[in-house]
mmCIF file of N, CA and C in Angstrom:
data_model
loop_
_atom_site.group_PDB
_atom_site.id
_atom_site.type_symbol
_atom_site.label_atom_id
_atom_site.label_comp_id
_atom_site.label_asym_id
_atom_site.label_seq_id
_atom_site.Cartn_x
_atom_site.Cartn_y
_atom_site.Cartn_z
ATOM 1 N N UNK A 1 28.227 103.787 -111.457
ATOM 2 C CA UNK A 1 28.186 103.139 -112.871
ATOM 3 C C UNK A 1 26.740 103.106 -113.356
ATOM 4 N N UNK A 2 25.862 102.690 -112.636
ATOM 5 C CA UNK A 2 24.620 102.544 -113.087
ATOM 6 C C UNK A 2 23.983 103.920 -113.721
ATOM 7 N N UNK A 3 24.263 104.827 -113.035
ATOM 8 C CA UNK A 3 23.842 106.338 -113.464
ATOM 9 C C UNK A 3 24.499 106.698 -114.650
ATOM 10 N N UNK A 4 25.742 106.407 -114.818
ATOM 11 C CA UNK A 4 26.498 106.728 -116.120
ATOM 12 C C UNK A 4 25.979 105.833 -117.283
ATOM 13 N N UNK A 5 25.536 104.762 -117.020
ATOM 14 C CA UNK A 5 25.064 103.854 -118.028
ATOM 15 C C UNK A 5 23.883 104.270 -118.405
ATOM 16 N N UNK A 6 22.952 104.768 -117.484
ATOM 17 C CA UNK A 6 21.601 105.212 -117.824
ATOM 18 C C UNK A 6 21.654 106.484 -118.543
ATOM 19 N N UNK A 7 22.708 107.388 -118.412
ATOM 20 C CA UNK A 7 22.873 108.545 -119.034
ATOM 21 C C UNK A 7 23.221 108.303 -120.453
ATOM 22 N N UNK A 8 24.033 107.267 -120.678
ATOM 23 C CA UNK A 8 24.352 106.853 -121.920
ATOM 24 C C UNK A 8 23.144 106.184 -122.902
ATOM 25 N N UNK A 9 22.186 105.367 -122.158
ATOM 26 C CA UNK A 9 21.386 104.774 -122.988
ATOM 27 C C UNK A 9 19.989 105.475 -123.146
ATOM 28 N N UNK A 10 19.938 106.625 -122.336
ATOM 29 C CA UNK A 10 18.855 107.667 -122.232
ATOM 30 C C UNK A 10 17.514 106.702 -122.030
ATOM 31 N N UNK A 11 16.486 106.957 -122.985
ATOM 32 C CA UNK A 11 15.359 106.168 -122.795
ATOM 33 C C UNK A 11 15.083 104.760 -123.544
ATOM 34 N N UNK A 12 16.387 104.187 -123.533
ATOM 35 C CA UNK A 12 16.289 102.708 -124.094
ATOM 36 C C UNK A 12 16.698 101.901 -123.036
ATOM 37 N N UNK A 13 16.141 101.711 -122.023
ATOM 38 C CA UNK A 13 16.589 100.734 -120.835
ATOM 39 C C UNK A 13 17.020 99.270 -121.285
ATOM 40 N N UNK A 14 16.583 98.883 -122.467
ATOM 41 C CA UNK A 14 16.925 97.455 -123.151
ATOM 42 C C UNK A 14 18.477 97.514 -123.413
ATOM 43 N N UNK A 15 18.981 98.641 -123.375
ATOM 44 C CA UNK A 15 20.538 98.608 -123.719
ATOM 45 C C UNK A 15 21.360 98.721 -122.464
ATOM 46 N N UNK A 16 20.875 98.517 -121.469
ATOM 47 C CA UNK A 16 21.676 98.517 -119.952
ATOM 48 C C UNK A 16 22.439 97.476 -120.041
ATOM 49 N N UNK A 17 22.051 96.396 -120.621
ATOM 50 C CA UNK A 17 22.939 95.036 -120.544
ATOM 51 C C UNK A 17 23.896 94.854 -121.622
ATOM 52 N N UNK A 18 24.165 95.910 -122.368
ATOM 53 C CA UNK A 18 25.144 95.799 -123.539
ATOM 54 C C UNK A 18 26.425 96.163 -122.889
ATOM 55 N N UNK A 19 27.229 95.004 -122.949
ATOM 56 C CA UNK A 19 28.658 95.191 -122.544
ATOM 57 C C UNK A 19 29.820 95.175 -123.681
ATOM 58 N N UNK A 20 29.256 94.879 -124.763
ATOM 59 C CA UNK A 20 30.299 94.642 -125.985
ATOM 60 C C UNK A 20 31.541 93.794 -125.591
ATOM 61 N N UNK A 21 32.713 94.416 -125.790
ATOM 62 C CA UNK A 21 33.902 93.767 -125.587
ATOM 63 C C UNK A 21 34.405 93.920 -124.226
ATOM 64 N N UNK A 22 33.464 94.340 -123.255
ATOM 65 C CA UNK A 22 33.928 94.511 -121.762
ATOM 66 C C UNK A 22 33.410 93.369 -121.039
ATOM 67 N N UNK A 23 32.701 92.434 -121.509
ATOM 68 C CA UNK A 23 32.135 91.501 -120.669
ATOM 69 C C UNK A 23 33.035 90.853 -119.720
ATOM 70 N N UNK A 24 34.230 90.416 -120.083
ATOM 71 C CA UNK A 24 35.148 89.742 -119.226
ATOM 72 C C UNK A 24 35.833 90.451 -118.164
ATOM 73 N N UNK A 25 35.937 91.845 -118.532
ATOM 74 C CA UNK A 25 36.342 92.667 -117.440
ATOM 75 C C UNK A 25 35.272 93.077 -116.527
ATOM 76 N N UNK A 26 33.996 93.098 -116.882
ATOM 77 C CA UNK A 26 33.001 93.329 -116.166
ATOM 78 C C UNK A 26 32.657 92.212 -114.981
ATOM 79 N N UNK A 27 32.990 90.944 -115.536
ATOM 80 C CA UNK A 27 32.776 89.750 -114.668
ATOM 81 C C UNK A 27 33.757 89.800 -113.564
ATOM 82 N N UNK A 28 35.028 90.321 -113.825
ATOM 83 C CA UNK A 28 36.228 90.574 -112.999
ATOM 84 C C UNK A 28 35.921 91.524 -112.003
ATOM 85 N N UNK A 29 35.284 92.686 -112.373
ATOM 86 C CA UNK A 29 34.952 93.803 -111.505
ATOM 87 C C UNK A 29 33.889 93.506 -110.700
ATOM 88 N N UNK A 30 32.891 92.724 -111.038
ATOM 89 C CA UNK A 30 31.743 92.293 -110.274
ATOM 90 C C UNK A 30 32.105 91.130 -109.108
ATOM 91 N N UNK A 31 32.995 90.179 -109.576
ATOM 92 C CA UNK A 31 33.536 89.256 -108.547
ATOM 93 C C UNK A 31 34.517 89.955 -107.656
ATOM 94 N N UNK A 32 35.204 90.960 -107.987
ATOM 95 C CA UNK A 32 35.862 91.801 -106.918
ATOM 96 C C UNK A 32 35.115 92.478 -105.965
ATOM 97 N N UNK A 33 34.040 93.063 -106.572
ATOM 98 C CA UNK A 33 33.001 93.729 -105.591
ATOM 99 C C UNK A 33 32.166 92.888 -104.845
ATOM 100 N N UNK A 34 32.172 91.571 -105.083
ATOM 101 C CA UNK A 34 31.466 90.581 -104.165
ATOM 102 C C UNK A 34 32.132 90.316 -103.099
ATOM 103 N N UNK A 35 33.477 90.638 -103.013
ATOM 104 C CA UNK A 35 34.371 90.376 -101.869
ATOM 105 C C UNK A 35 35.519 89.323 -102.126
ATOM 106 N N UNK A 36 35.421 88.757 -103.331
ATOM 107 C CA UNK A 36 36.415 87.542 -103.518
ATOM 108 C C UNK A 36 37.778 88.336 -103.728
ATOM 109 N N UNK A 37 38.763 87.892 -103.125
ATOM 110 C CA UNK A 37 40.136 88.506 -103.154
ATOM 111 C C UNK A 37 41.276 87.480 -102.732
ATOM 112 N N UNK A 38 42.456 88.053 -102.923
ATOM 113 C CA UNK A 38 43.556 87.088 -102.741
ATOM 114 C C UNK A 38 43.732 86.097 -103.601
ATOM 115 N N UNK A 39 44.261 84.697 -103.116
ATOM 116 C CA UNK A 39 44.376 83.517 -104.038
ATOM 117 C C UNK A 39 43.013 83.061 -104.585
ATOM 118 N N UNK A 40 41.917 83.170 -103.910
ATOM 119 C CA UNK A 40 40.822 82.741 -104.554
ATOM 120 C C UNK A 40 40.428 83.503 -105.721
ATOM 121 N N UNK A 41 40.477 84.837 -105.733
ATOM 122 C CA UNK A 41 40.447 85.761 -106.863
ATOM 123 C C UNK A 41 41.436 85.567 -107.924
ATOM 124 N N UNK A 42 42.551 85.330 -107.521
ATOM 125 C CA UNK A 42 43.644 85.086 -108.358
ATOM 126 C C UNK A 42 43.369 83.766 -109.384
ATOM 127 N N UNK A 43 42.845 82.730 -108.573
ATOM 128 C CA UNK A 43 42.645 81.412 -109.292
ATOM 129 C C UNK A 43 41.339 81.733 -110.227
ATOM 130 N N UNK A 44 40.410 82.383 -109.868
ATOM 131 C CA UNK A 44 39.089 82.868 -110.652
ATOM 132 C C UNK A 44 39.586 83.391 -111.851
ATOM 133 N N UNK A 45 40.451 84.548 -111.598
ATOM 134 C CA UNK A 45 40.999 85.289 -112.879
ATOM 135 C C UNK A 45 41.634 84.446 -113.751
ATOM 136 N N UNK A 46 42.438 83.435 -113.312
ATOM 137 C CA UNK A 46 43.390 82.583 -114.342
ATOM 138 C C UNK A 46 42.361 81.779 -115.159
ATOM 139 N N UNK A 47 41.363 81.245 -114.599
ATOM 140 C CA UNK A 47 40.456 80.413 -115.031
ATOM 141 C C UNK A 47 39.620 81.264 -116.041
ATOM 142 N N UNK A 48 39.163 82.565 -115.696
ATOM 143 C CA UNK A 48 38.402 83.284 -116.621
ATOM 144 C C UNK A 48 39.309 83.857 -117.914
ATOM 145 N N UNK A 49 40.528 83.788 -117.784
ATOM 146 C CA UNK A 49 41.539 84.074 -118.797
ATOM 147 C C UNK A 49 41.549 82.879 -119.735
ATOM 148 N N UNK A 50 41.547 81.644 -119.266
ATOM 149 C CA UNK A 50 41.433 80.664 -120.286
ATOM 150 C C UNK A 50 40.137 80.535 -120.916
ATOM 151 N N UNK A 51 38.912 80.759 -120.258
ATOM 152 C CA UNK A 51 37.691 80.583 -120.739
ATOM 153 C C UNK A 51 37.659 81.653 -121.889
ATOM 154 N N UNK A 52 38.190 82.934 -121.520
ATOM 155 C CA UNK A 52 38.052 83.874 -122.478
ATOM 156 C C UNK A 52 38.910 83.433 -123.895
ATOM 157 N N UNK A 53 40.080 82.843 -123.657
ATOM 158 C CA UNK A 53 40.763 82.530 -124.852
ATOM 159 C C UNK A 53 39.986 81.406 -125.609
ATOM 160 N N UNK A 54 39.434 80.435 -125.111
ATOM 161 C CA UNK A 54 38.748 79.574 -125.834
ATOM 162 C C UNK A 54 37.594 80.059 -126.486
ATOM 163 N N UNK A 55 36.815 80.871 -125.735
ATOM 164 C CA UNK A 55 35.726 81.759 -126.374
ATOM 165 C C UNK A 55 36.247 82.538 -127.621
ATOM 166 N N UNK A 56 37.208 83.198 -127.528
ATOM 167 C CA UNK A 56 37.669 83.895 -128.724
ATOM 168 C C UNK A 56 38.247 82.949 -129.758
ATOM 169 N N UNK A 57 38.742 81.987 -129.497
ATOM 170 C CA UNK A 57 39.078 81.009 -130.718
ATOM 171 C C UNK A 57 37.879 80.594 -131.246
ATOM 172 N N UNK A 58 36.953 80.159 -130.537
ATOM 173 C CA UNK A 58 35.565 79.878 -131.017
ATOM 174 C C UNK A 58 35.021 80.748 -132.031
ATOM 175 N N UNK A 59 34.972 82.051 -131.516
ATOM 176 C CA UNK A 59 34.482 83.137 -132.339
ATOM 177 C C UNK A 59 35.344 83.444 -133.581
ATOM 178 N N UNK A 60 36.565 83.099 -133.723
ATOM 179 C CA UNK A 60 37.439 83.353 -134.795
ATOM 180 C C UNK A 60 36.880 82.266 -135.795
ATOM 181 N N UNK A 61 36.515 81.167 -135.452
ATOM 182 C CA UNK A 61 36.421 79.803 -136.329
ATOM 183 C C UNK A 61 35.043 80.116 -136.951
ATOM 184 N N UNK A 62 34.170 80.791 -136.362
ATOM 185 C CA UNK A 62 32.647 80.934 -136.777
ATOM 186 C C UNK A 62 32.603 81.696 -138.110
ATOM 187 N N UNK A 63 32.124 81.221 -138.983
ATOM 188 C CA UNK A 63 31.809 81.781 -140.436
ATOM 189 C C UNK A 63 31.173 83.266 -140.209
ATOM 190 N N UNK A 64 31.243 84.129 -141.258
ATOM 191 C CA UNK A 64 30.639 85.352 -141.222
ATOM 192 C C UNK A 64 29.171 85.292 -141.511
ATOM 193 N N UNK A 65 28.728 84.275 -142.351
ATOM 194 C CA UNK A 65 27.278 83.983 -142.695
ATOM 195 C C UNK A 65 26.932 82.735 -142.128
ATOM 196 N N UNK A 66 25.548 82.936 -141.460
ATOM 197 C CA UNK A 66 25.053 81.502 -140.901
ATOM 198 C C UNK A 66 25.089 80.363 -141.743
ATOM 199 N N UNK A 67 24.950 80.356 -143.130
ATOM 200 C CA UNK A 67 24.701 79.297 -144.162
ATOM 201 C C UNK A 67 26.137 78.905 -144.520
ATOM 202 N N UNK A 68 27.248 79.437 -143.949
ATOM 203 C CA UNK A 68 28.394 78.939 -144.438
ATOM 204 C C UNK A 68 28.796 77.823 -143.590
ATOM 205 N N UNK A 69 30.139 77.339 -143.702
ATOM 206 C CA UNK A 69 30.452 76.088 -143.164
ATOM 207 C C UNK A 69 30.535 76.175 -141.604
ATOM 208 N N UNK A 70 29.959 75.197 -141.086
ATOM 209 C CA UNK A 70 29.854 75.378 -139.495
ATOM 210 C C UNK A 70 30.507 74.304 -138.950
ATOM 211 N N UNK A 71 31.700 73.843 -139.467
ATOM 212 C CA UNK A 71 32.575 72.682 -138.605
ATOM 213 C C UNK A 71 33.137 73.256 -137.466
ATOM 214 N N UNK A 72 33.242 74.480 -137.337
ATOM 215 C CA UNK A 72 33.565 75.103 -136.105
ATOM 216 C C UNK A 72 32.992 74.401 -134.710
ATOM 217 N N UNK A 73 31.598 74.272 -134.979
ATOM 218 C CA UNK A 73 30.880 73.686 -133.897
ATOM 219 C C UNK A 73 31.306 72.206 -133.540
ATOM 220 N N UNK A 74 32.055 71.585 -134.437
ATOM 221 C CA UNK A 74 32.589 70.226 -133.991
ATOM 222 C C UNK A 74 33.877 70.131 -133.422
ATOM 223 N N UNK A 75 34.325 71.417 -133.079
ATOM 224 C CA UNK A 75 35.719 71.533 -132.380
ATOM 225 C C UNK A 75 35.588 70.962 -130.951
ATOM 226 N N UNK A 76 36.799 70.211 -130.591
ATOM 227 C CA UNK A 76 36.813 69.669 -129.249
ATOM 228 C C UNK A 76 37.772 70.258 -128.449
ATOM 229 N N UNK A 77 37.624 71.078 -127.557
ATOM 230 C CA UNK A 77 38.455 71.710 -126.778
ATOM 231 C C UNK A 77 38.861 70.916 -125.499
ATOM 232 N N UNK A 78 40.136 70.869 -125.070
ATOM 233 C CA UNK A 78 40.735 70.334 -123.932
ATOM 234 C C UNK A 78 41.513 71.362 -123.166
ATOM 235 N N UNK A 79 41.250 71.481 -121.759
ATOM 236 C CA UNK A 79 41.721 72.501 -120.983
ATOM 237 C C UNK A 79 42.534 71.745 -119.893
ATOM 238 N N UNK A 80 43.811 72.297 -119.595
ATOM 239 C CA UNK A 80 44.419 71.871 -118.444
ATOM 240 C C UNK A 80 44.522 73.165 -117.451
ATOM 241 N N UNK A 81 43.539 73.188 -116.668
ATOM 242 C CA UNK A 81 43.333 74.287 -115.663
ATOM 243 C C UNK A 81 44.581 74.576 -114.882
ATOM 244 N N UNK A 82 45.183 73.539 -114.415
ATOM 245 C CA UNK A 82 46.262 73.724 -113.496
ATOM 246 C C UNK A 82 47.513 74.392 -114.425
ATOM 247 N N UNK A 83 47.776 73.960 -115.350
ATOM 248 C CA UNK A 83 48.981 74.555 -116.379
ATOM 249 C C UNK A 83 48.344 75.815 -117.054
ATOM 250 N N UNK A 84 47.219 76.085 -117.195
ATOM 251 C CA UNK A 84 46.469 77.288 -117.826
ATOM 252 C C UNK A 84 46.626 77.341 -119.362
ATOM 253 N N UNK A 85 46.520 76.022 -119.791
ATOM 254 C CA UNK A 85 46.794 75.884 -121.406
ATOM 255 C C UNK A 85 45.441 75.134 -121.928
ATOM 256 N N UNK A 86 45.291 75.287 -123.199
ATOM 257 C CA UNK A 86 44.154 74.444 -123.818
ATOM 258 C C UNK A 86 44.476 74.172 -125.164
ATOM 259 N N UNK A 87 44.064 73.165 -125.823
ATOM 260 C CA UNK A 87 44.238 72.716 -127.205
ATOM 261 C C UNK A 87 42.762 72.429 -127.793
ATOM 262 N N UNK A 88 42.795 72.571 -129.118
ATOM 263 C CA UNK A 88 41.522 72.223 -129.811
ATOM 264 C C UNK A 88 41.845 71.221 -130.939
ATOM 265 N N UNK A 89 40.976 70.360 -131.047
ATOM 266 C CA UNK A 89 40.959 69.253 -132.295
ATOM 267 C C UNK A 89 39.976 69.941 -133.083
ATOM 268 N N UNK A 90 40.253 70.392 -134.358
ATOM 269 C CA UNK A 90 39.300 70.863 -135.232
ATOM 270 C C UNK A 90 39.150 70.031 -136.417
ATOM 271 N N UNK A 91 37.981 69.721 -136.805
ATOM 272 C CA UNK A 91 37.879 68.963 -138.074
ATOM 273 C C UNK A 91 38.275 69.811 -139.244
ATOM 274 N N UNK A 92 38.489 69.128 -140.418
ATOM 275 C CA UNK A 92 38.656 69.788 -141.654
ATOM 276 C C UNK A 92 37.447 70.507 -141.979
ATOM 277 N N UNK A 93 37.827 71.751 -142.543
ATOM 278 C CA UNK A 93 36.475 72.657 -143.046
ATOM 279 C C UNK A 93 35.743 71.738 -144.031
ATOM 280 N N UNK A 94 34.510 71.593 -143.868
ATOM 281 C CA UNK A 94 33.530 71.014 -144.672
ATOM 282 C C UNK A 94 33.428 69.671 -144.373
ATOM 283 N N UNK A 95 34.033 69.007 -143.268
ATOM 284 C CA UNK A 95 33.771 67.718 -142.852
ATOM 285 C C UNK A 95 32.470 67.676 -142.150
ATOM 286 N N UNK A 96 31.849 66.390 -142.335
ATOM 287 C CA UNK A 96 30.441 66.264 -141.927
ATOM 288 C C UNK A 96 30.500 65.576 -140.429
#
């Protein structure tokens, strides 16, 4: 994997860290390679799936421009890890 990545980034080693949309899968892969398996890995995978969903929701709420409305920062997320669900209490856009 490392050699393939080096070939892709050539003489720009600073690009070795770039995972783009593959970060979550990379975390799963590294966790498997660490030896975690069975029910322990399944629990980790379920938790990571929820974290991914919350993160993606937060990204959808973020404005395109940094000076636009930033009420997304005031969202309050609640997670039920056992049920694998989450909710968000979001303020009205423009709320202080």
